[in-house]
Coordinates of C-alpha atoms and ligand atoms in Angstrom, one line a residue:
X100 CA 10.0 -11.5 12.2
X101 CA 6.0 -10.4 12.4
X102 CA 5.0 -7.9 10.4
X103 CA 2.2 -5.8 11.8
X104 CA 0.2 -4.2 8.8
X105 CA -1.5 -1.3 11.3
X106 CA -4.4 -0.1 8.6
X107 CA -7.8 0.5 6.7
X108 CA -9.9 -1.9 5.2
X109 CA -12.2 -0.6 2.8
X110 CA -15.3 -1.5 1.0
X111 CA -14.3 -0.6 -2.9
X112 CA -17.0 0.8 -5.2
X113 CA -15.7 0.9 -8.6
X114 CA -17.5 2.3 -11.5
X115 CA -16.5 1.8 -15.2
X116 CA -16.4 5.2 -16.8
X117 CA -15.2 6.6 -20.1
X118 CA -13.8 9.0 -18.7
X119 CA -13.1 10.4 -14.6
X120 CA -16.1 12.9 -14.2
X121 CA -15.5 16.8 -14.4
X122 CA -16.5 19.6 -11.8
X123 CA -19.9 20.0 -13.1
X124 CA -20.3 17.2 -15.1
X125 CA -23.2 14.6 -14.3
X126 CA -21.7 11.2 -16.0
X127 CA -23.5 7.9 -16.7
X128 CA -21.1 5.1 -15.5
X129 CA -21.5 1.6 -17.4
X130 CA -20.8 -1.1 -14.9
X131 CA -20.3 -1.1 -10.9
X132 CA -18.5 -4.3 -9.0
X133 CA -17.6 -4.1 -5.2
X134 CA -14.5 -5.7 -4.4
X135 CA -12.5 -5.3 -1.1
X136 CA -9.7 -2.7 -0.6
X137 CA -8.2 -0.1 1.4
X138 CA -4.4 0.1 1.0
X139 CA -4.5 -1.3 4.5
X140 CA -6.2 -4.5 3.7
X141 CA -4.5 -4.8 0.2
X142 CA -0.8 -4.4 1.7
X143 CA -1.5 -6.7 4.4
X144 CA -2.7 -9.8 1.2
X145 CA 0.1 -8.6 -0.7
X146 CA 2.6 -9.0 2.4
X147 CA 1.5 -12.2 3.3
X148 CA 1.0 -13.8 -0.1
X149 CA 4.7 -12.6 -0.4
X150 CA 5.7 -14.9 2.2
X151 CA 5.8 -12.9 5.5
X152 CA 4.2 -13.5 8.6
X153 CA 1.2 -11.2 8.8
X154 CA -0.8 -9.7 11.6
X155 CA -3.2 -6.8 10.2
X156 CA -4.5 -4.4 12.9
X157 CA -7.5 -1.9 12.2
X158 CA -11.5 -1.4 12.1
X159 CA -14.3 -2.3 10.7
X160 CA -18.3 -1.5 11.2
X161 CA -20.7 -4.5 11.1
X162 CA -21.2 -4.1 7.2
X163 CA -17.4 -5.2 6.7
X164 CA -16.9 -9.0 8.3
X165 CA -16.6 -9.8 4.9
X166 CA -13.0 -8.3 4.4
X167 CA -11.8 -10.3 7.7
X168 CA -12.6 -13.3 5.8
X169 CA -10.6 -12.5 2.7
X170 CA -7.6 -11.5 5.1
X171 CA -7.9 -14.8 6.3
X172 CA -8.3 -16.6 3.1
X173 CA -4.9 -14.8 2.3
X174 CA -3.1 -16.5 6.1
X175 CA -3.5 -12.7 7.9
X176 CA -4.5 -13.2 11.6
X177 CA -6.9 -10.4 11.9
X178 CA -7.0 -10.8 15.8
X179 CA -6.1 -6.9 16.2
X180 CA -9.5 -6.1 14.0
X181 CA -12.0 -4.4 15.7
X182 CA -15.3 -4.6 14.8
X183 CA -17.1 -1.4 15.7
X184 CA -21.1 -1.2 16.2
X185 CA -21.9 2.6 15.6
X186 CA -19.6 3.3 12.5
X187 CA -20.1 1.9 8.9
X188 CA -17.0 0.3 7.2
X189 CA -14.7 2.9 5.0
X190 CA -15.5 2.6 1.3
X191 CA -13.5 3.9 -1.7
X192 CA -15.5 5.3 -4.8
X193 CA -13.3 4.5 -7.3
X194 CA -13.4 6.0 -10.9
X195 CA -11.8 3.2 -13.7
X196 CA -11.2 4.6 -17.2
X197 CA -11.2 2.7 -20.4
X198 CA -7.2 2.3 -19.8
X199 CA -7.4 0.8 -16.5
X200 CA -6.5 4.2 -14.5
X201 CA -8.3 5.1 -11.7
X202 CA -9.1 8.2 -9.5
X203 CA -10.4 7.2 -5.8
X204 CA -12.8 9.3 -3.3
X205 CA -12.0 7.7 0.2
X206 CA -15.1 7.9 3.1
X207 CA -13.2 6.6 6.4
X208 CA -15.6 5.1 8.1
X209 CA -14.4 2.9 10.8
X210 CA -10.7 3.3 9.7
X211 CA -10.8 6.8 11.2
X212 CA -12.0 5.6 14.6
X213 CA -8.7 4.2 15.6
X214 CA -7.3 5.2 19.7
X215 CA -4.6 5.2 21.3
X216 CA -5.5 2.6 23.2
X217 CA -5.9 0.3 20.6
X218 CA -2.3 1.1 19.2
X219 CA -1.2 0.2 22.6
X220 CA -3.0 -2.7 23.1
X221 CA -2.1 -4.1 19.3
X222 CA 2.0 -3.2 20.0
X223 CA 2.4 -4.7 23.3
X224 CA 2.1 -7.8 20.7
X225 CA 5.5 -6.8 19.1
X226 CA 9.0 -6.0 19.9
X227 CA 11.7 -4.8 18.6
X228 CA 13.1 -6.3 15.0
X229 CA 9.3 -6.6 13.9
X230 CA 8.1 -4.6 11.3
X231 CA 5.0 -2.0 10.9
X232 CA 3.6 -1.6 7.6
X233 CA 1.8 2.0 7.3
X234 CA -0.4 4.0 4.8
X235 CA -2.0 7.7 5.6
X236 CA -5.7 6.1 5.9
X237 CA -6.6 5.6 9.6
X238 CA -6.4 8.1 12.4
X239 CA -3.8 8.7 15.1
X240 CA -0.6 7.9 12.9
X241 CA 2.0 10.3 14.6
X242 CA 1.3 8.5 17.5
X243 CA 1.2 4.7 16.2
X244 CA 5.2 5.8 14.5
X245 CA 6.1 7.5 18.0
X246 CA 5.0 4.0 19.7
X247 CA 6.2 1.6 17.8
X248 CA 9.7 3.9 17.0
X249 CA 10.1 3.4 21.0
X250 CA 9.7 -0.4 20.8
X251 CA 12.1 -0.2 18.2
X252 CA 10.1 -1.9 15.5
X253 CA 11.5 -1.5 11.9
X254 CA 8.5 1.0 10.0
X255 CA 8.0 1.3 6.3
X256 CA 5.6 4.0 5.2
X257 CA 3.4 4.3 1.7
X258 CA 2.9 7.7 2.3
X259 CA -1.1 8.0 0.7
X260 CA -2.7 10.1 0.8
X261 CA -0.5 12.4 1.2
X262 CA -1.5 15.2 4.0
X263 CA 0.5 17.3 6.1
X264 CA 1.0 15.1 9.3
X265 CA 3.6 13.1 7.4
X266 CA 6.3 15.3 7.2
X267 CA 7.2 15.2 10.6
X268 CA 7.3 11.7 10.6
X269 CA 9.7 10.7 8.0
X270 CA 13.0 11.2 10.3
X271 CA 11.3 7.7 12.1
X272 CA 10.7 5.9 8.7
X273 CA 13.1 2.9 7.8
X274 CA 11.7 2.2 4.2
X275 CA 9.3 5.0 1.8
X276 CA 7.8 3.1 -0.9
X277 CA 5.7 6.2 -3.0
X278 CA 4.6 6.7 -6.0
X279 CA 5.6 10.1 -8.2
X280 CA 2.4 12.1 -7.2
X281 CA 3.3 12.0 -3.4
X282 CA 7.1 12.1 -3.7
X283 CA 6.2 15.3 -6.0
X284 CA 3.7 16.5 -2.6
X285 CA 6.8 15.8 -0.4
X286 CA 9.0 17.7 -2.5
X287 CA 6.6 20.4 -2.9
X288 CA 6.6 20.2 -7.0
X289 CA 3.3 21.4 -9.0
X290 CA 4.3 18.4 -10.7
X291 CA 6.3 15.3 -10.8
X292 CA 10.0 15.4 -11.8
X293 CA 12.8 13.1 -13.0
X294 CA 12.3 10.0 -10.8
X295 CA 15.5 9.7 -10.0
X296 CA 16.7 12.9 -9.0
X297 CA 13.4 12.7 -7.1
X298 CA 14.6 9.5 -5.5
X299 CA 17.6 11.2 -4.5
X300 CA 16.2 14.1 -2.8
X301 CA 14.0 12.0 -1.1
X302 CA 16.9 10.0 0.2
X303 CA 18.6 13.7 1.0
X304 CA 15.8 14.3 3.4
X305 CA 15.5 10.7 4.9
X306 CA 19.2 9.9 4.5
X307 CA 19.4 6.5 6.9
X308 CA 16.3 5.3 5.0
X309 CA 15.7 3.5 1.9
X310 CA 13.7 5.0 -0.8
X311 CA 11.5 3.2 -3.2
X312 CA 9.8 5.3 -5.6
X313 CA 7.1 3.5 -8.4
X314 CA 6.5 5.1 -11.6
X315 CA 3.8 3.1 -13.3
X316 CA 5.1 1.6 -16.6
X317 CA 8.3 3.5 -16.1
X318 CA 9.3 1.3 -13.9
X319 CA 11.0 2.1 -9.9
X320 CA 13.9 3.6 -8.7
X321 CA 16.0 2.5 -5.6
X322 CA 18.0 4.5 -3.0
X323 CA 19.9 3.9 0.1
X324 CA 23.3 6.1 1.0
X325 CA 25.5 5.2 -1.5
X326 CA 23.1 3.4 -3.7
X327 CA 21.1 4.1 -6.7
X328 CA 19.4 1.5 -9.1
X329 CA 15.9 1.5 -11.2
X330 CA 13.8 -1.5 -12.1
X331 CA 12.1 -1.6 -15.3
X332 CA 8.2 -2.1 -15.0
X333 CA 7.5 -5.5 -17.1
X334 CA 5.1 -4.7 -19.9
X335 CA 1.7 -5.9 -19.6
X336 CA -2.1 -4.7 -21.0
X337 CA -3.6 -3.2 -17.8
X338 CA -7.3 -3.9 -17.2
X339 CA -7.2 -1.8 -13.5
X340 CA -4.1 -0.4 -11.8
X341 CA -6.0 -0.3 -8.7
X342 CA -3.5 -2.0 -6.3
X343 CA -0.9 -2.2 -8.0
X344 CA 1.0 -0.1 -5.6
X345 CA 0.0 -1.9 -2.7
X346 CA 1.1 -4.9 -4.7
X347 CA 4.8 -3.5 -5.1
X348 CA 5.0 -2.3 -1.3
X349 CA 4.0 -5.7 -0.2
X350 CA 6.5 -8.0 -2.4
X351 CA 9.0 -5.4 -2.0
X352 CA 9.0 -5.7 1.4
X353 CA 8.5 -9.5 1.3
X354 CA 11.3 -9.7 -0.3
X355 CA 14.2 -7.6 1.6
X356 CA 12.4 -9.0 5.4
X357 CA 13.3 -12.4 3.6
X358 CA 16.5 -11.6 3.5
X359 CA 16.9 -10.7 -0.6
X360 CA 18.7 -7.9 -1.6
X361 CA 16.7 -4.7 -3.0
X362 CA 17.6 -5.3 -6.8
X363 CA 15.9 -8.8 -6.4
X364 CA 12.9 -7.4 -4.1
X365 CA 12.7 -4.7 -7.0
X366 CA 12.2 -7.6 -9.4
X367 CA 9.8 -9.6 -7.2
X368 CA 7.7 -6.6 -6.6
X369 CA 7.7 -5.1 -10.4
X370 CA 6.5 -8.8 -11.8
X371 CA 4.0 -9.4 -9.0
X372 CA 2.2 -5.6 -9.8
X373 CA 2.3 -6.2 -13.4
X374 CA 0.5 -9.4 -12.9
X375 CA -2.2 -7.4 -10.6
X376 CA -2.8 -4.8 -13.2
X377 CA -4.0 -7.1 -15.7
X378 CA -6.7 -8.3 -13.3
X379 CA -9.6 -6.3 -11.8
X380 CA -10.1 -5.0 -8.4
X381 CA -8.0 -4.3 -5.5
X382 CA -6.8 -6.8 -3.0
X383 CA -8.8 -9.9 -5.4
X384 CA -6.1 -8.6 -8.3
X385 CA -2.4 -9.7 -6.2
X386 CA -1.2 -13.0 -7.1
X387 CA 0.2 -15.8 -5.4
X388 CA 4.0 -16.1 -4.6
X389 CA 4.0 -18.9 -6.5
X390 CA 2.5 -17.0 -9.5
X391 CA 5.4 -14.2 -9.3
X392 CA 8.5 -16.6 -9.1
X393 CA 7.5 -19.0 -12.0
X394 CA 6.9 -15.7 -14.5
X395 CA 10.1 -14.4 -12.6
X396 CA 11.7 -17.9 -13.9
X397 CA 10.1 -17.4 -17.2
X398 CA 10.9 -14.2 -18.2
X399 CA 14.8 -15.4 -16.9
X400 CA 14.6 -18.0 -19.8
Ligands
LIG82 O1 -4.5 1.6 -3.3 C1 -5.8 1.2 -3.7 C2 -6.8 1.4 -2.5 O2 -6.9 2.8 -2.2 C3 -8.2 1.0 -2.8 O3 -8.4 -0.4 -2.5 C4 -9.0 1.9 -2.0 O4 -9.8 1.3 -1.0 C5 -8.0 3.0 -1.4 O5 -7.7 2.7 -0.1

């Protein structure tokens, strides 16, 4: 199976705060590192340092050759990258408070210049029983699902930011890995509710799907028709959860297109995000397959 990760690549300003700035505020920040991102980018290292066979498709302005290299680095053919002359990169400003939480300001860039015709050029690449891997940060995504639905690829969906062009496009999704802010947008709650009864009407509106819904150190909850399970999160001191969500998608899904059942890819994916939040950055913070099996091992002893 290839997996096609169709999405952004971002340049990622984070600034250390003390705490995320207020409507009015003017607030000195005390450090500022660039790393590379975009939940594009970060799924596409986290799906391939899982194991899978990774092909990321997307764009880039002539400030971001840079973030090709570290897809590389990380075995991603980045052949279906286009480099773009009259549009910078997309960049995240990215807020990190003395607990390691984070609040993100997303400028598109080149990510929103996707066509048409590059989502046809990039899918005449794949057939059906490959996968597409998709966030909400690039433009033209009803039509990409629509595409790649006819050429019967299997889709998962992170569903961020959350806007209202998704809605329509669950009925095509195979796998919805969110977190509880945007399964609370779905569900149209002021604010997040029980996970699991979350997960369940999730899986109520999506039923041939499978539902994976990450709650931070609460751990994730699992459902398919018939199924129900939660994953405790694996405790950790977190230096920047930036990521760790894009960690989780990608392992998850490394592990169930390996053929591993969910409770295990739950496992694989919890470990490997707990290890990600105790490092900084985004896509620099997901660890090695190698990394996640021998702590899975250890914490089996
Ligand atoms: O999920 C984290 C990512 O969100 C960051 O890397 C940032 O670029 C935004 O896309």
């Amino acid at each position: 199976m290839k997996v096609l990760c169709f999405g952004s690549l971002n340049i990622d300003y984070v600034y250390d705060v003390p705490h995320f700035v207020q409507g009015g505020e003017t607030l000195a920040s005390r450090s500022l590192h660039a790393y590379t991102g975009g939940k594009g980018l970060n799924q596409s290292v986290a799906l391939a340092r899982a194991g899978l066979e990774v092909y990321h498709a997307g764009a880039i302005g002539p400030d971001g050759e840079f973030l090709l290299e570290l897809l590389r680095e990380a075995g991603v053919n980045t052949d279906h990258v286009e480099r773009l002359t009259d549009v910078r990169t997309g960049h995240a400003i990215i807020q990190k408070n003395e607990k390691g939480d984070n609040c993100i300001l997303l400028y598109g860039g080149a990510n929103r210049s996707i066509t048409r015709q590059q989502i046809d050029r990039t899918l005449a690449g794949f057939s059906g029983g490959d996968a597409l891997v998709l966030q909400n940060e690039i433009s033209e995504l009803p039509y990409l699902v629509e595409r790649a639905k006819a050429a019967g690829m299997l889709i998962a969906l992170n569903p961020s930011p959350m806007d209202d062009t998704l809605p329509p496009l669950l009925s095509s999704i195979d796998y919805l890995l969110l977190n509880e802010i945007e399964a609370a947008q779905l569900l149209h709650l002021e604010t997040p509710g029980d996970p699991e009864e979350m997960t369940k009407c999730l899986l109520a509106r999506i039923p041939k799907a499978s539902v994976i819904l990450t709650v931070g150190p609460k751990g994730s909850f699992y459902a398919e028709e018939g199924v129900l399970m939660r994953q405790s999160a694996v405790p950790v001191q977190a230096v920047d959860t930036t990521a760790a969500g894009d960690t989780y998608t990608g392992f998850y899904l490394g592990g169930v297109f390996n053929g591993r059942d969910p409770s295990w890819a739950m496992r694989f994916a919890s470990v490997a995000a707990a290890i990600a939040v105790t490092r900084p950055g985004a896509a620099p913070s997901i660890p090695s397959r190698e990394e996640v099996l021998a702590k899975m091992k250890e914490m089996e002893e």
